[in-house]
PDB file of C-alpha atoms in Angstrom:
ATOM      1  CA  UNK A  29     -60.884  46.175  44.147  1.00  0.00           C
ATOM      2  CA  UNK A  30     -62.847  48.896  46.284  1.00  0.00           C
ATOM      3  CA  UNK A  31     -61.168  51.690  44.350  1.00  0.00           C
ATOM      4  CA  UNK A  32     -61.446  50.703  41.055  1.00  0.00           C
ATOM      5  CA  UNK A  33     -64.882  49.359  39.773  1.00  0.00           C
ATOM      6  CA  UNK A  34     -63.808  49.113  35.531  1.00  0.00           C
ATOM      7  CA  UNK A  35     -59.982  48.384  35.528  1.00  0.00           C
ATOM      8  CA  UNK A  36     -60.460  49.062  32.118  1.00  0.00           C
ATOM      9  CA  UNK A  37     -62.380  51.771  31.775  1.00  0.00           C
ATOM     10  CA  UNK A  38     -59.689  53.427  34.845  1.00  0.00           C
ATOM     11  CA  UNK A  39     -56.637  52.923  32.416  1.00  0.00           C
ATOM     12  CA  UNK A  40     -58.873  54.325  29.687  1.00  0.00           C
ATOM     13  CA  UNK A  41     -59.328  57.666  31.587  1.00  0.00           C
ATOM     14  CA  UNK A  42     -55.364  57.384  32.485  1.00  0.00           C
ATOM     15  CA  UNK A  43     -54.299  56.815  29.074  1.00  0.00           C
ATOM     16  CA  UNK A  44     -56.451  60.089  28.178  1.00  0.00           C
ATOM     17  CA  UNK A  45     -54.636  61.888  30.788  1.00  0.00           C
ATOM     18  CA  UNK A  46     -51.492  60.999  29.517  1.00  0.00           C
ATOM     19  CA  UNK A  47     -52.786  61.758  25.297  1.00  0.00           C
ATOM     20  CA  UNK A  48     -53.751  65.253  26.834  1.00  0.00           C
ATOM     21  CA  UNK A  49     -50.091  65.699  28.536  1.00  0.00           C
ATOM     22  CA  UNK A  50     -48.704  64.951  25.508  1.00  0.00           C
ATOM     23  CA  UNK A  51     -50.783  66.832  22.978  1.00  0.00           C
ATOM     24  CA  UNK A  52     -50.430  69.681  25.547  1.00  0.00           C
ATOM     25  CA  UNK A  53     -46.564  70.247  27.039  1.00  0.00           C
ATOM     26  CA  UNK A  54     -47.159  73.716  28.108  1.00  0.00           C
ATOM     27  CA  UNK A  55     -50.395  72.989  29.779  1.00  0.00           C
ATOM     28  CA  UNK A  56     -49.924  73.770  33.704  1.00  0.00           C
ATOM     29  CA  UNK A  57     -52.036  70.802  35.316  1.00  0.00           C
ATOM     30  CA  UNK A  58     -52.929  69.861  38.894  1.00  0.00           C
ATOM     31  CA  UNK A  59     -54.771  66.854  39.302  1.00  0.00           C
ATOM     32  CA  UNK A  60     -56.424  66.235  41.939  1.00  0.00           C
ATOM     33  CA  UNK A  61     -56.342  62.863  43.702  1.00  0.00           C
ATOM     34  CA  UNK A  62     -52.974  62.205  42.922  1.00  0.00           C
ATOM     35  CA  UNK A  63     -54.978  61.668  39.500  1.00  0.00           C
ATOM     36  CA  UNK A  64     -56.083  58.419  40.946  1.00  0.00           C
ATOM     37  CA  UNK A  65     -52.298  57.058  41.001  1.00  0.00           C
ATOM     38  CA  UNK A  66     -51.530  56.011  44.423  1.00  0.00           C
ATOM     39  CA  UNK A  67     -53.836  53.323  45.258  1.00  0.00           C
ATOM     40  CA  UNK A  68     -50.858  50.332  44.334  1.00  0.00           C
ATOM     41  CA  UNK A  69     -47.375  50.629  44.278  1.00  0.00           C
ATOM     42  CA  UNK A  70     -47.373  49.908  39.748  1.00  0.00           C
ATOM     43  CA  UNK A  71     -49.467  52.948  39.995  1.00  0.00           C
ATOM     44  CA  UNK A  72     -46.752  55.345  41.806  1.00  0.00           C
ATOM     45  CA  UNK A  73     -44.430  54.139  39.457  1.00  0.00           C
ATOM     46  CA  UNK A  74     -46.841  55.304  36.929  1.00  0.00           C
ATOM     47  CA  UNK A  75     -47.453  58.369  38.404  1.00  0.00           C
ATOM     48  CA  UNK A  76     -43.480  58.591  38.567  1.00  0.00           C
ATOM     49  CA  UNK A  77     -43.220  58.015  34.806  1.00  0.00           C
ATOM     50  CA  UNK A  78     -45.606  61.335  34.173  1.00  0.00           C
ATOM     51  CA  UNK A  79     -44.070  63.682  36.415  1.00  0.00           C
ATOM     52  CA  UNK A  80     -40.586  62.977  34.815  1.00  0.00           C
ATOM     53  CA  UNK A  81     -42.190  63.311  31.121  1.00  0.00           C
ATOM     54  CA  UNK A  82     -44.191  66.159  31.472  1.00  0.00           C
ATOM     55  CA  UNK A  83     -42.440  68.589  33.826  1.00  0.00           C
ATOM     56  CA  UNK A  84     -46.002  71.110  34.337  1.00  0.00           C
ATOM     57  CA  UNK A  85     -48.104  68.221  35.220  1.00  0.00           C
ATOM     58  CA  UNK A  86     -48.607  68.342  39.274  1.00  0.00           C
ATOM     59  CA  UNK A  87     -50.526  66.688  41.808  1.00  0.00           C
ATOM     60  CA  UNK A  88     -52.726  67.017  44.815  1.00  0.00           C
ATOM     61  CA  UNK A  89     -53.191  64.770  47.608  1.00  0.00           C
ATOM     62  CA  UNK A  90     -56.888  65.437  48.220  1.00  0.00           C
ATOM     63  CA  UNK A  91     -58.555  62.163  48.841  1.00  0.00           C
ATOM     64  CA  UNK A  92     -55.841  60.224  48.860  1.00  0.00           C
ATOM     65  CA  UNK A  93     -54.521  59.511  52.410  1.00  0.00           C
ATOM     66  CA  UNK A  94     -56.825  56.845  52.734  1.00  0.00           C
ATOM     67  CA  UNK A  95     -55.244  54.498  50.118  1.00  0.00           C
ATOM     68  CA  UNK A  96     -51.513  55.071  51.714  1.00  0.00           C
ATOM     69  CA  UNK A  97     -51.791  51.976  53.658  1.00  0.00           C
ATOM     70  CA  UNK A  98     -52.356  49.874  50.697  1.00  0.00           C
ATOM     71  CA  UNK A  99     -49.174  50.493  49.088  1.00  0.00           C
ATOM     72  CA  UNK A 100     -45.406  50.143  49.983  1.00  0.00           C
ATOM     73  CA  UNK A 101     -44.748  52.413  52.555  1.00  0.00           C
ATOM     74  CA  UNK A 102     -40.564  53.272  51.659  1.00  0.00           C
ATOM     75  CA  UNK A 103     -42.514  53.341  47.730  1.00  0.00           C
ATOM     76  CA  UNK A 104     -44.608  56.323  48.963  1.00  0.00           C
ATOM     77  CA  UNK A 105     -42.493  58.312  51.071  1.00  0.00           C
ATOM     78  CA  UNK A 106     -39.381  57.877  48.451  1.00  0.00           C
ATOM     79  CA  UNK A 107     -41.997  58.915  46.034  1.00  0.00           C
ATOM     80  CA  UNK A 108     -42.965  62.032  48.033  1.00  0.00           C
ATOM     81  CA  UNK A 109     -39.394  62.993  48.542  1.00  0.00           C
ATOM     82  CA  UNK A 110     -38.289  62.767  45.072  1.00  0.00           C
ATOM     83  CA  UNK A 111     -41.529  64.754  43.595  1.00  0.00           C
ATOM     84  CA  UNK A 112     -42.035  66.825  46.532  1.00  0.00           C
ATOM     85  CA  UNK A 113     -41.674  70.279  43.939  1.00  0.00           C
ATOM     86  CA  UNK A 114     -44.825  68.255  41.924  1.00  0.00           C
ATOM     87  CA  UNK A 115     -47.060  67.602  45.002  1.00  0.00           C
ATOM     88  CA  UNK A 116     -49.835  69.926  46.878  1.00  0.00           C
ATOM     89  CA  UNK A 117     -51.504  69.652  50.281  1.00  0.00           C
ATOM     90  CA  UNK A 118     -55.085  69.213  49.493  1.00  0.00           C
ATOM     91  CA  UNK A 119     -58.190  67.412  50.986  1.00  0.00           C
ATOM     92  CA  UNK A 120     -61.853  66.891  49.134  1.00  0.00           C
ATOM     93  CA  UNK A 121     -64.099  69.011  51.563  1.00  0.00           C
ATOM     94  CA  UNK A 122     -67.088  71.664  50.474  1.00  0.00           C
ATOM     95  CA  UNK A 123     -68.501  74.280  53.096  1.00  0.00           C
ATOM     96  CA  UNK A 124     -69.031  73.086  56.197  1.00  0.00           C
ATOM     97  CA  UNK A 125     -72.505  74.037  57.939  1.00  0.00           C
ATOM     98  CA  UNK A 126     -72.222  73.270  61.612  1.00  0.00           C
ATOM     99  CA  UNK A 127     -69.647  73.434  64.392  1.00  0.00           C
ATOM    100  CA  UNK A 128     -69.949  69.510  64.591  1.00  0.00           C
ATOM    101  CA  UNK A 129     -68.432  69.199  61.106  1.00  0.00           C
ATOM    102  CA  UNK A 130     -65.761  71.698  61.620  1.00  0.00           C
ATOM    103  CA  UNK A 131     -64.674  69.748  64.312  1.00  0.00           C
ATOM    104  CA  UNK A 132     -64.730  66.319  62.859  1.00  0.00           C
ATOM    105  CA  UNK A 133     -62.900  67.929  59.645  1.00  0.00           C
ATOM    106  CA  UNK A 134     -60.172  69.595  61.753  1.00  0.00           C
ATOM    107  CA  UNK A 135     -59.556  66.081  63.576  1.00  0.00           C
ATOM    108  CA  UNK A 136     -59.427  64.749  59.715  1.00  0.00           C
ATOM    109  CA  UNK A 137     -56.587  67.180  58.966  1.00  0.00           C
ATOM    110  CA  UNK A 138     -54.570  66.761  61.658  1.00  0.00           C
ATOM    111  CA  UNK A 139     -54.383  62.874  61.168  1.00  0.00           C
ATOM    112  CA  UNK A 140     -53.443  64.176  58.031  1.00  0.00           C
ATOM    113  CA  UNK A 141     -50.828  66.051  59.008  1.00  0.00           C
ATOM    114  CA  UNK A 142     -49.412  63.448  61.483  1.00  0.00           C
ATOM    115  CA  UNK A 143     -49.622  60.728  58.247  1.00  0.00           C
ATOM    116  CA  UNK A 144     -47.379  63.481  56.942  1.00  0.00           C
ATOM    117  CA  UNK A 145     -45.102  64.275  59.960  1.00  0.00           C
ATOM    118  CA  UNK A 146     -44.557  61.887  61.803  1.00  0.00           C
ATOM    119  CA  UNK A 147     -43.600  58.412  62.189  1.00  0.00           C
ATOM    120  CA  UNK A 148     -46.437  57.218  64.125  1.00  0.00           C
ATOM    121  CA  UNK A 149     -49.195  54.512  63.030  1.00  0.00           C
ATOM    122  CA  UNK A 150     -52.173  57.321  62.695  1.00  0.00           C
ATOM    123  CA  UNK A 151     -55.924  56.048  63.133  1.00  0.00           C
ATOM    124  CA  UNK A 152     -57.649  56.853  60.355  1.00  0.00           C
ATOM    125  CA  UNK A 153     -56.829  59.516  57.809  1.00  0.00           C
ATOM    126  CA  UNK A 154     -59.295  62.399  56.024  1.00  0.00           C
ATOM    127  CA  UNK A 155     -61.501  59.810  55.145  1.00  0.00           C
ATOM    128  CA  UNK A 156     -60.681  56.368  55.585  1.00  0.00           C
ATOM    129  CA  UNK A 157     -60.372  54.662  59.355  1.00  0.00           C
ATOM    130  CA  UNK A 158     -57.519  52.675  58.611  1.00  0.00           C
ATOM    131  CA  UNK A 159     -54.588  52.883  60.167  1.00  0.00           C
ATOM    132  CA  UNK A 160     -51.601  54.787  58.522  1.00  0.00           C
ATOM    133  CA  UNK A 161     -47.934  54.617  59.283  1.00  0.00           C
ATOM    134  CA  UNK A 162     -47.071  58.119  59.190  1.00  0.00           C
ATOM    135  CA  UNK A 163     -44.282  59.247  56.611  1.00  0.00           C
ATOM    136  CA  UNK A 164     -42.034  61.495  58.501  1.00  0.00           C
ATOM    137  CA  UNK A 165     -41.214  63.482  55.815  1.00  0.00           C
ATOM    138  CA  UNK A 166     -38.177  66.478  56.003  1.00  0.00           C
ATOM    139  CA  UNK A 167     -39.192  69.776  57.205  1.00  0.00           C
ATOM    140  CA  UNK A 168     -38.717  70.844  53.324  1.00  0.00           C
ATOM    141  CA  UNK A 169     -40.736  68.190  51.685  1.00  0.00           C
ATOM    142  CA  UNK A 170     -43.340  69.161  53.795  1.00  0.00           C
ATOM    143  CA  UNK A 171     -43.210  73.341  53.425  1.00  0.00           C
ATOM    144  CA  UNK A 172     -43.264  72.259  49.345  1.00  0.00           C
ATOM    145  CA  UNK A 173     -46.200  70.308  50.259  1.00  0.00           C
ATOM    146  CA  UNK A 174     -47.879  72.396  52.299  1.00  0.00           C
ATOM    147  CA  UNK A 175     -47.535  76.042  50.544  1.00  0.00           C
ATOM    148  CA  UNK A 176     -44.382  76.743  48.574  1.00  0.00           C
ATOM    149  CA  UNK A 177     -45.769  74.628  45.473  1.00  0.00           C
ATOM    150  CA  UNK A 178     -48.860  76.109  45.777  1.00  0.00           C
ATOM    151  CA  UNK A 179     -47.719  79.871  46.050  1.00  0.00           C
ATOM    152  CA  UNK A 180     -45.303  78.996  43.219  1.00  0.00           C
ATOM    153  CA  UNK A 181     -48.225  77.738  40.760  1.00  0.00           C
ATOM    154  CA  UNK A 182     -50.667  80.151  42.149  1.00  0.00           C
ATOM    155  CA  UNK A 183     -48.805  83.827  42.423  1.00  0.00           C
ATOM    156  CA  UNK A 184     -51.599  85.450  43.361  1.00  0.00           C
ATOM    157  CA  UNK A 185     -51.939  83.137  46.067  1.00  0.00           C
ATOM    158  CA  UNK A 186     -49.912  84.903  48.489  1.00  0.00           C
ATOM    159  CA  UNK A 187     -51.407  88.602  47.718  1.00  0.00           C
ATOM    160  CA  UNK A 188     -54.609  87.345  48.519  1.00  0.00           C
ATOM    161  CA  UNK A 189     -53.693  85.583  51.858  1.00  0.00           C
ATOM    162  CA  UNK A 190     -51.329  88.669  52.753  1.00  0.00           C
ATOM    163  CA  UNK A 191     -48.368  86.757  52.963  1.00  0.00           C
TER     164      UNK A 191
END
């Protein structure tokens, strides 16, 4: 499939993941793209199996809205309801240079944000064009989501941004 050019070589890494997680309890961890587990619906349950073994190990969702079509929709939002204290808002952007970019990135967040929010089919996503059913997620999923994870993991977060 697109996503995955070794299958092997992808449960390899995975499988390391997991070896460090294990050799490593205490180890706070956020990995980013959903560490690579949301592209099917056996992966999710995967992903499920970590985050109820190794209670430090979080997630971002940076790079990942694009593969939400591809897997069982009541799967993913169930999944981001139930880990909702293990997820972060993130995308996979560097600096942006000209106001032409800014603009097409803040048009990619806020499909983001609608795939989060709201129940409509949203065209396109961060980086993908596909179109998205949006999740509709509670008001407190999405504050988790959105900040209170990452102030909670980050302390200093909130000094820094005067909050």
């Amino acid at each position: 499939t697109p996503w995955c050019a070794d299958p092997v070589e992808y449960w390899r890494e995975i499988t390391a993941l997991y070896h460090v997680l294990e050799r490593h309890p205490d180890l706070e961890l956020v990995a980013a793209h959903g560490a690579w587990l949301v592209c099917q619906d056996a992966q999710i349950d995967y992903l499920r199996f970590l985050l109820s073994t190794f209670p430090n190990f979080h997630v971002d969702l940076a790079a990942t809205f694009q593969y939400f079509n591809m897997v069982n929709y009541e799967n993913l939002r169930d999944f981001m309801i139930e880990y909702a204290d293990r997820i972060l808002f993130g995308t996979d952007m560097g600096q942006l240079e000209t106001a032409e970019e800014i603009q097409y990135r803040a048009t990619a967040y806020m499909r983001c944000f609608r795939i989060l929010e709201s129940d409509e089919l949203v065209d396109g996503s961060f980086f993908g064009r596909e179109a998205i059913r949006g999740l509709n997620l509670p008001r407190e999923v999405l504050e988790k989501i959105y900040y209170k994870n990452a102030l909670r993991l980050y302390p200093h977060l909130s000094e820094s941004q005067h909050l």
